[in-house]
Amino acid sequence: MPSGHNTPDREHATTYDRVEAEIPTGRIDASLEAVSHTPYWLDDPGRPAPLPALEGEVNTDLAVVGGGFAGLWTALRAKERDPHRGVVLLEGQRIGWAASGRNGGFCDASLVHGEANGLKHLPEEYPLLAQLGLKNLEEMGQSIARYSMDCDWERVGTLNVAVNPHEVEWIHEMAQGPQDPDLLDAEGVRAQINSPLFLAGYWDRPETAVLNPAKLAWELRRVCLELGVQIHEYSQVTSMEEDSEGVVLAAANGRVHAARVALATNVFPSLIKRNRLFTVPVYDYALMTEPLTQEQEDALGWENGQGLADLTNRFHYSRTTRDAQGRLRILWGGYDAVYHFGRQVRPEYDHHEETYRKLAAHFLGTFPQLGEVKFSHAWGGAIDTCSRFFSFFDTALHQKVASVAGFTGLGVGATRFAADVMLDLLSGQETELTRLKMVRKKPLPFPPEPVAWMGVQLMTRGLIKADRNEGKRGPFLKVMDAVGMGFDS
């Protein structure tokens, strides 16, 4: 019996529409029957013990709000620039518990969500931003090596694959001509990662590293502590006010008096209220397989460990990882992007059974040679999405506060770049980074509810229809493109 999901007529069905209809419901049930809903990366006995919450009055040169990648890199880079600067980091829950510990572990060089999106929004500046993105990725790798961060960093690139016939042309457009050795036909791409669905591929080698995101967050925490950063977990900041000497941040049991503040709360409501309309929380979901047998690993052929992504608007991302026992597992995520009415971030939104079932069906259809493979973990998390699909910056309280948000799923690498931008903004000096139009210009805000919810629903329907029409965009998507709010994966 098929999985029972509604599909379009055969002529307009995508490859994954057909896969979804063909995988038996019972097989999907069996693959998900024993999953844990703890994010795989965070389900680790090596997770460090919590640090004490803020208590009493603390004075510092720089306060950082948020203990994800953006906040941790800001604290680390601040101490690297000036080892004598006092730095306090406040995290509302645990270090790396939100997006930084839940993502797929892809670290991309792009600061602007890809070349097409960068050229659309910042055509004159894009060549410089591409250079800065590659430089940032190089320096990130150097930092990981310098501090001996154990985070499974591998600079292996991403294999982009066509799964629908019309996408083969898009793959060829990625290459540097027909003789590009990283341009792969069906036989070549299946020699890298064996799937009957893959029609062609392009291995983008220099642009991406893969890593264990939770380990990176914990290692950044370790390095920050070693450099003298004072970190307090379970210390949610509830207010921010200017005083004669700087800025006062209040938490439940204490206050921080800081000369300067960097806000890195991303998907959570900004302490700069005017910025709250610039982002919406969009939920993304992922599965992790149980350890593969050696026979399954051999049948897969995924020997080079590169990341994997397809080209549909609702795209999948995937990568391999080795667990603590050295056994190969596969992460499989993406496709659905779920927005809930009201712009709220809630624990119950971290799980979405319908999406888990879709992802399971798609995985089983992509790799049928794995047989009765099962999943050990299924989880989700909120992405801080803005209308231009890359980060934006702001300052407040007479330049004493800098903020960043809006990474839209590409923050693993771009957060390190953002840290340097915020520190430059707080320095009061004009720099190469503060002069960037990317830094000075904001995205279009999302409208308030219910218009925001209606707009997201129309966008989602438009993207689904485009995928079923060989990528051709309909009137609504064309209007969104024209006003600078369109999305193209």
Coordinates of C-alpha atoms in Angstrom, one line a residue:
M1 CA 0.0 0.0 0.0
P2 CA 1.5 3.4 -0.9
S3 CA 2.2 6.1 1.6
G4 CA -1.1 7.8 0.8
H5 CA 0.1 11.4 0.2
N6 CA -1.8 13.4 -2.5
T7 CA 0.2 13.7 -5.7
P8 CA -0.4 15.7 -8.9
D9 CA -1.2 14.1 -12.2
R10 CA 1.6 12.0 -13.6
E11 CA 2.6 14.5 -16.2
H12 CA 3.4 17.2 -13.6
A13 CA 4.6 15.0 -10.7
T14 CA 8.2 15.6 -9.6
T15 CA 10.5 12.6 -9.0
Y16 CA 9.9 13.0 -5.2
D17 CA 6.1 13.3 -5.7
R18 CA 6.3 9.8 -7.4
V19 CA 8.6 8.4 -4.7
E20 CA 6.3 9.6 -2.0
A21 CA 3.3 7.9 -3.6
E22 CA 5.2 4.6 -4.2
I23 CA 6.9 3.9 -0.8
P24 CA 4.5 1.7 1.3
T25 CA 3.1 3.2 4.4
G26 CA 4.2 0.2 6.5
R27 CA 7.8 0.7 5.4
I28 CA 7.7 4.3 6.4
D29 CA 6.2 3.3 9.8
A30 CA 8.9 0.7 10.4
S31 CA 11.7 3.2 9.5
L32 CA 10.5 5.7 12.1
E33 CA 9.2 3.4 14.8
A34 CA 12.1 3.9 17.3
V35 CA 13.3 7.4 16.7
S36 CA 14.5 9.8 19.4
H37 CA 13.3 13.4 19.1
T38 CA 16.5 14.7 20.6
P39 CA 18.6 16.4 17.9
Y40 CA 21.3 13.8 16.9
W41 CA 24.2 16.2 17.5
L42 CA 23.0 17.1 21.0
D43 CA 22.4 13.5 22.0
D44 CA 26.1 13.2 23.0
P45 CA 27.5 12.1 26.4
G46 CA 30.3 14.5 25.7
R47 CA 28.0 17.5 26.0
P48 CA 29.6 19.8 28.6
A49 CA 27.9 20.4 31.9
P50 CA 25.9 23.7 32.3
L51 CA 27.7 26.8 33.3
P52 CA 26.2 28.8 36.2
A53 CA 23.5 31.5 35.6
L54 CA 24.2 35.1 36.1
E55 CA 23.8 36.4 39.6
G56 CA 24.3 39.9 41.0
E57 CA 26.0 42.9 39.2
V58 CA 28.7 42.4 36.6
N59 CA 30.7 45.1 34.8
T60 CA 32.4 44.4 31.5
D61 CA 33.7 46.0 28.3
L62 CA 31.6 43.9 26.0
A63 CA 28.5 41.8 26.6
V64 CA 27.4 39.3 24.0
V65 CA 23.7 38.1 24.1
G66 CA 23.2 34.6 22.6
G67 CA 25.3 31.4 22.9
G68 CA 25.0 30.1 19.4
F69 CA 27.6 30.4 16.7
A70 CA 27.2 34.2 16.2
G71 CA 27.6 35.0 19.8
L72 CA 30.4 32.5 20.4
W73 CA 32.4 33.8 17.4
T74 CA 31.9 37.4 18.5
A75 CA 33.2 36.6 22.0
L76 CA 36.2 34.7 20.6
R77 CA 37.1 37.3 18.0
A78 CA 36.8 40.1 20.6
K79 CA 39.4 38.4 22.8
E80 CA 41.6 37.7 19.8
R81 CA 41.5 41.4 18.9
D82 CA 42.1 42.6 22.4
P83 CA 43.0 39.9 25.0
H84 CA 42.6 42.5 27.8
R85 CA 39.0 43.3 26.9
G86 CA 36.4 42.0 29.4
V87 CA 33.8 39.9 27.6
V88 CA 30.7 38.4 29.2
L89 CA 28.4 36.1 27.2
L90 CA 24.8 35.5 28.3
E91 CA 22.8 32.5 26.9
G92 CA 19.1 32.0 27.8
Q93 CA 19.3 28.2 27.7
R94 CA 22.4 26.0 26.9
I95 CA 25.3 26.8 24.6
G96 CA 24.5 25.6 21.1
W97 CA 21.0 24.2 22.0
A98 CA 19.1 26.0 19.2
A99 CA 19.9 26.3 15.5
S100 CA 23.6 26.0 16.1
G101 CA 23.2 22.5 17.5
R102 CA 20.4 21.3 15.2
N103 CA 21.5 22.1 11.7
G104 CA 22.9 19.7 9.0
G105 CA 26.5 20.7 9.7
F106 CA 27.1 22.3 6.3
C107 CA 29.6 25.3 6.5
D108 CA 29.2 27.2 3.2
A109 CA 31.5 30.0 2.0
S110 CA 28.6 32.0 0.7
L111 CA 27.6 35.0 2.8
V112 CA 24.5 35.8 0.6
H113 CA 22.8 32.4 0.0
G114 CA 24.5 31.7 -3.3
E115 CA 25.6 33.5 -6.4
A116 CA 22.2 34.1 -7.9
N117 CA 20.7 35.6 -4.7
G118 CA 23.8 37.7 -4.2
L119 CA 23.7 39.1 -7.7
K120 CA 20.0 39.8 -7.4
H121 CA 20.4 41.9 -4.2
L122 CA 23.9 43.3 -4.4
P123 CA 25.1 43.0 -8.0
E124 CA 28.0 45.5 -7.7
E125 CA 29.2 44.2 -4.4
Y126 CA 28.8 40.5 -5.0
P127 CA 32.4 39.8 -6.4
L128 CA 33.9 41.3 -3.2
L129 CA 31.4 39.4 -1.0
A130 CA 32.3 36.1 -2.8
Q131 CA 36.0 36.8 -2.0
L132 CA 35.2 37.7 1.6
G133 CA 33.2 34.5 2.0
L134 CA 36.0 32.3 0.8
K135 CA 38.4 34.2 3.0
N136 CA 36.1 33.7 6.0
L137 CA 35.9 30.0 5.3
E138 CA 39.7 29.7 5.1
E139 CA 40.1 31.6 8.3
M140 CA 37.5 29.5 10.1
G141 CA 39.4 26.4 9.2
Q142 CA 42.6 28.0 10.4
S143 CA 40.9 28.9 13.8
I144 CA 39.6 25.3 14.2
A145 CA 43.2 24.0 13.6
R146 CA 44.9 26.6 15.8
Y147 CA 42.7 25.9 18.8
S148 CA 42.6 22.1 18.1
M149 CA 38.8 22.2 18.0
D150 CA 37.4 18.7 17.8
C151 CA 34.4 19.2 15.5
D152 CA 34.9 16.8 12.6
W153 CA 35.8 19.6 10.2
E154 CA 36.2 18.3 6.6
R155 CA 36.6 20.6 3.5
V156 CA 34.9 18.2 1.1
G157 CA 32.5 20.4 -0.9
T158 CA 29.0 19.7 -2.0
L159 CA 27.7 17.4 -4.7
N160 CA 24.7 19.1 -6.3
V161 CA 22.5 16.6 -8.1
A162 CA 19.7 16.7 -10.7
V163 CA 16.8 14.5 -9.8
N164 CA 14.4 15.8 -12.5
P165 CA 15.2 15.9 -16.2
H166 CA 15.0 19.7 -16.6
E167 CA 17.6 20.1 -13.8
V168 CA 20.4 18.5 -15.9
E169 CA 20.7 21.8 -17.8
W170 CA 21.0 23.7 -14.5
I171 CA 23.9 21.3 -13.5
H172 CA 25.7 22.2 -16.7
E173 CA 25.3 25.9 -16.0
M174 CA 27.2 25.4 -12.7
A175 CA 30.2 24.0 -14.4
Q176 CA 33.2 25.9 -16.0
G177 CA 32.4 24.4 -19.4
P178 CA 31.7 20.8 -20.6
Q179 CA 35.3 19.6 -19.8
D180 CA 35.0 20.6 -16.1
P181 CA 36.2 17.5 -14.3
D182 CA 33.6 18.2 -11.5
L183 CA 30.7 18.0 -14.0
L184 CA 29.4 14.5 -13.7
D185 CA 26.9 12.6 -15.9
A186 CA 24.6 10.0 -14.4
E187 CA 27.3 7.3 -14.3
G188 CA 29.8 9.7 -12.8
V189 CA 27.5 11.0 -10.1
R190 CA 26.4 7.5 -9.1
A191 CA 30.1 6.5 -8.8
Q192 CA 30.3 9.2 -6.1
I193 CA 27.0 8.5 -4.4
N194 CA 24.9 5.6 -5.7
S195 CA 21.3 6.5 -6.3
P196 CA 19.0 5.6 -9.2
L197 CA 17.4 9.0 -9.0
F198 CA 20.6 11.0 -9.7
L199 CA 20.7 12.1 -13.4
A200 CA 23.8 14.4 -13.3
G201 CA 25.9 16.2 -10.7
Y202 CA 28.3 19.0 -10.1
W203 CA 30.8 18.7 -7.3
D204 CA 31.4 22.2 -5.9
R205 CA 34.7 21.4 -4.0
P206 CA 36.0 24.7 -2.6
E207 CA 32.8 26.2 -1.2
T208 CA 31.7 23.9 1.6
A209 CA 33.0 22.1 4.6
V210 CA 31.0 19.7 6.7
L211 CA 31.3 19.4 10.5
N212 CA 29.6 18.4 13.7
P213 CA 27.7 21.6 14.7
A214 CA 27.2 20.8 18.3
K215 CA 30.8 19.9 18.8
L216 CA 31.8 23.2 17.1
A217 CA 29.6 25.1 19.5
W218 CA 31.0 23.3 22.5
E219 CA 34.6 23.8 21.3
L220 CA 34.0 27.5 20.8
R221 CA 32.7 27.5 24.3
R222 CA 35.9 25.9 25.5
V223 CA 38.1 28.3 23.7
C224 CA 36.2 31.3 24.9
L225 CA 36.5 30.2 28.5
E226 CA 40.2 29.5 28.0
L227 CA 40.6 33.1 26.6
G228 CA 38.9 34.5 29.6
V229 CA 35.3 35.0 28.4
Q230 CA 32.8 34.8 31.3
I231 CA 29.8 32.7 30.1
H232 CA 26.5 32.4 31.9
E233 CA 23.9 29.8 30.7
Y234 CA 20.2 29.9 31.7
S235 CA 20.5 33.7 31.8
Q236 CA 17.9 35.1 29.4
V237 CA 18.1 38.8 28.9
T238 CA 14.8 40.4 29.6
S239 CA 15.6 44.1 29.0
M240 CA 18.3 46.4 27.6
E241 CA 18.6 50.0 28.6
E242 CA 21.2 52.8 28.1
D243 CA 22.8 54.5 31.0
S244 CA 25.5 57.2 31.3
E245 CA 28.3 54.7 31.2
G246 CA 27.0 52.2 28.5
V247 CA 24.2 49.6 28.5
V248 CA 22.5 47.6 31.2
L249 CA 21.3 44.1 30.5
A250 CA 18.9 42.6 33.0
A251 CA 18.3 38.8 33.5
A252 CA 16.3 37.0 36.2
N253 CA 18.9 37.2 38.9
G254 CA 21.4 39.8 37.9
R255 CA 22.5 42.6 35.6
V256 CA 25.4 43.2 33.3
H257 CA 26.8 46.8 32.9
A258 CA 28.6 46.9 29.6
A259 CA 30.3 49.6 27.6
R260 CA 29.2 47.8 24.4
V261 CA 26.7 45.0 23.5
A262 CA 26.6 42.5 20.6
L263 CA 23.1 40.9 20.1
A264 CA 23.2 37.5 18.5
T265 CA 19.7 36.1 19.3
N266 CA 18.9 35.5 15.7
V267 CA 15.5 33.7 15.5
F268 CA 14.4 34.9 18.9
P269 CA 12.7 38.3 19.3
S270 CA 15.3 41.0 19.1
L271 CA 16.0 43.4 22.0
I272 CA 15.9 46.1 19.3
K273 CA 12.2 46.0 18.8
R274 CA 12.2 47.7 15.4
N275 CA 14.0 44.7 14.0
R276 CA 11.3 42.1 14.9
L277 CA 9.4 42.5 11.6
F278 CA 12.6 41.6 9.6
T279 CA 12.6 37.9 10.4
V280 CA 10.1 35.1 10.7
P281 CA 10.8 31.6 12.3
V282 CA 10.7 28.9 9.6
Y283 CA 11.0 25.4 10.8
D284 CA 13.3 22.8 9.1
Y285 CA 13.5 19.1 9.9
A286 CA 16.0 16.3 9.6
L287 CA 16.4 12.5 10.1
M288 CA 19.5 10.5 11.0
T289 CA 19.9 6.9 10.1
E290 CA 20.9 4.1 12.5
P291 CA 24.5 3.0 11.9
L292 CA 24.9 1.3 8.5
T293 CA 26.2 -2.2 8.1
Q294 CA 29.4 -2.7 6.1
E295 CA 27.3 -4.1 3.2
Q296 CA 25.0 -1.1 3.2
E297 CA 28.0 1.2 3.3
D298 CA 29.6 -0.6 0.3
A299 CA 26.3 -0.4 -1.6
L300 CA 26.1 3.4 -1.0
G301 CA 29.6 4.2 -2.3
W302 CA 29.8 7.5 -0.6
E303 CA 33.5 7.4 0.0
N304 CA 34.5 11.0 -0.3
G305 CA 32.1 12.3 2.4
Q306 CA 31.0 15.4 0.4
G307 CA 27.7 17.1 1.2
L308 CA 24.7 16.4 -1.0
A309 CA 21.9 18.7 -2.2
D310 CA 19.4 18.6 -5.0
L311 CA 18.2 21.6 -7.0
T312 CA 14.4 21.8 -6.4
N313 CA 12.9 24.8 -4.7
R314 CA 12.0 22.4 -1.8
F315 CA 15.4 20.9 -1.7
H316 CA 16.9 18.1 0.3
Y317 CA 20.4 18.3 2.0
S318 CA 22.3 15.2 3.1
R319 CA 25.7 14.2 4.4
T320 CA 27.4 11.3 6.1
T321 CA 28.9 11.3 9.6
R322 CA 30.8 8.7 11.8
D323 CA 29.4 8.1 15.3
A324 CA 31.6 7.6 18.4
Q325 CA 32.1 4.0 17.4
G326 CA 33.2 4.9 13.9
R327 CA 30.0 3.6 12.2
L328 CA 28.6 5.5 9.2
R329 CA 25.3 7.2 9.5
I330 CA 23.4 9.5 7.0
L331 CA 21.7 12.7 7.8
W332 CA 18.7 13.6 5.5
G333 CA 16.9 16.9 5.9
G334 CA 15.1 19.8 4.3
Y335 CA 12.3 19.8 1.8
D336 CA 9.5 21.2 3.9
A337 CA 9.9 24.7 5.4
V338 CA 7.1 25.2 7.9
Y339 CA 5.9 28.5 9.2
H340 CA 3.4 28.7 12.1
F341 CA 0.9 31.6 12.4
G342 CA 2.0 34.3 14.9
R343 CA 5.8 34.3 14.3
Q344 CA 6.3 32.3 17.5
V345 CA 9.1 29.9 18.5
R346 CA 7.7 27.0 20.5
P347 CA 9.1 23.6 21.6
E348 CA 6.1 21.8 20.1
Y349 CA 7.0 23.1 16.7
D350 CA 10.4 21.3 16.9
H351 CA 8.6 18.1 15.7
H352 CA 6.4 17.6 12.6
E353 CA 5.4 14.0 11.9
E354 CA 4.1 14.7 8.4
T355 CA 7.5 16.1 7.4
Y356 CA 9.3 13.2 9.0
R357 CA 7.2 10.8 6.9
K358 CA 7.9 12.7 3.7
L359 CA 11.6 12.7 4.4
A360 CA 11.6 9.0 5.3
A361 CA 9.8 8.2 2.0
H362 CA 12.2 10.3 0.0
F363 CA 15.3 8.8 1.6
L364 CA 14.0 5.2 1.1
G365 CA 13.3 6.0 -2.6
T366 CA 16.7 7.7 -3.1
F367 CA 18.7 4.8 -1.6
P368 CA 16.7 1.6 -2.2
Q369 CA 19.8 -0.5 -2.0
L370 CA 20.0 0.2 1.8
G371 CA 17.0 -2.2 2.3
E372 CA 15.2 -2.0 5.7
V373 CA 17.3 0.9 7.0
K374 CA 15.8 2.7 10.0
F375 CA 16.2 6.1 11.5
S376 CA 17.5 6.7 15.0
H377 CA 16.7 10.4 15.4
A378 CA 14.1 12.9 14.0
W379 CA 14.2 16.5 15.0
G380 CA 13.6 20.1 13.8
G381 CA 14.4 23.7 14.7
A382 CA 13.6 27.3 13.8
I383 CA 15.6 29.2 11.1
D384 CA 15.8 33.0 11.3
T385 CA 14.5 33.8 7.9
C386 CA 14.6 37.3 6.3
S387 CA 13.3 38.5 3.0
R388 CA 16.7 38.7 1.2
F389 CA 17.8 35.3 2.7
F390 CA 21.1 36.5 4.2
S391 CA 22.1 38.3 7.3
F392 CA 21.4 42.0 8.1
F393 CA 22.9 44.3 10.8
D394 CA 21.9 47.2 12.9
T395 CA 23.2 49.5 15.7
A396 CA 21.2 51.1 18.5
L397 CA 21.6 53.2 21.6
H398 CA 24.1 55.6 20.1
Q399 CA 26.3 52.9 18.5
K400 CA 26.7 51.1 21.8
V401 CA 24.8 48.1 20.6
A402 CA 25.3 46.1 17.4
S403 CA 23.0 43.2 16.2
V404 CA 22.8 40.6 13.5
A405 CA 20.0 38.2 12.4
G406 CA 18.5 36.7 9.3
F407 CA 21.0 34.1 8.3
T408 CA 18.2 32.0 6.7
G409 CA 19.9 28.6 7.1
L410 CA 23.4 29.6 6.1
G411 CA 24.8 30.7 9.4
V412 CA 27.3 28.0 10.2
G413 CA 30.0 29.9 8.3
A414 CA 28.5 33.4 7.9
T415 CA 28.2 33.9 11.7
R416 CA 32.0 34.2 12.0
F417 CA 32.0 36.9 9.4
A418 CA 29.1 38.6 11.2
A419 CA 31.1 38.6 14.4
D420 CA 33.8 40.7 12.8
V421 CA 31.1 43.0 11.3
M422 CA 29.6 43.6 14.7
L423 CA 32.9 44.3 16.4
D424 CA 33.8 46.7 13.6
L425 CA 30.4 48.5 14.1
L426 CA 31.0 48.8 17.8
S427 CA 34.5 50.1 17.3
G428 CA 33.2 53.4 15.9
Q429 CA 35.7 53.1 13.1
E430 CA 34.8 52.9 9.4
T431 CA 36.3 49.7 8.0
E432 CA 36.0 47.6 4.8
L433 CA 33.2 45.7 6.4
T434 CA 31.2 48.6 7.8
R435 CA 31.3 50.2 4.3
L436 CA 29.6 47.2 2.7
K437 CA 26.1 47.8 1.3
M438 CA 25.3 44.4 2.7
V439 CA 25.9 45.8 6.2
R440 CA 24.4 49.3 5.6
K441 CA 21.2 48.1 3.9
K442 CA 18.4 46.1 5.5
P443 CA 16.0 43.7 3.9
L444 CA 12.3 44.4 3.3
P445 CA 10.3 43.7 6.5
F446 CA 7.7 41.0 6.6
P447 CA 4.1 42.3 7.1
P448 CA 2.3 41.7 10.4
E449 CA -0.1 38.9 10.8
P450 CA -2.3 37.6 9.2
V451 CA -0.7 39.0 6.0
A452 CA 2.7 37.3 6.8
W453 CA 1.1 33.9 7.2
M454 CA -0.9 34.3 4.0
G455 CA 2.2 35.4 2.1
V456 CA 4.2 32.4 3.3
Q457 CA 1.4 30.0 2.3
L458 CA 1.2 31.6 -1.2
M459 CA 5.0 31.5 -1.5
T460 CA 5.0 27.8 -0.6
R461 CA 2.3 26.9 -3.0
G462 CA 4.1 28.8 -5.7
L463 CA 7.3 27.0 -5.1
I464 CA 5.5 23.6 -5.2
K465 CA 3.8 24.6 -8.5
A466 CA 7.1 25.7 -10.0
D467 CA 8.8 22.4 -9.1
R468 CA 6.0 20.6 -10.9
N469 CA 6.3 22.9 -13.9
E470 CA 10.0 22.4 -14.7
G471 CA 11.0 25.3 -12.5
K472 CA 8.9 27.9 -14.3
R473 CA 7.8 30.5 -11.8
G474 CA 4.2 31.6 -11.7
P475 CA 2.8 35.2 -11.4
F476 CA 3.0 35.4 -7.6
L477 CA 6.6 34.3 -7.5
K478 CA 7.5 36.7 -10.2
V479 CA 6.0 39.6 -8.3
M480 CA 7.9 38.5 -5.2
D481 CA 11.1 38.4 -7.3
A482 CA 10.4 41.9 -8.6
V483 CA 10.0 43.4 -5.1
G484 CA 13.1 41.6 -3.7
M485 CA 11.3 38.9 -1.6
G486 CA 11.6 35.9 -4.0
F487 CA 13.3 32.7 -3.1
D488 CA 15.3 30.5 -5.4
S489 CA 17.2 27.6 -3.9

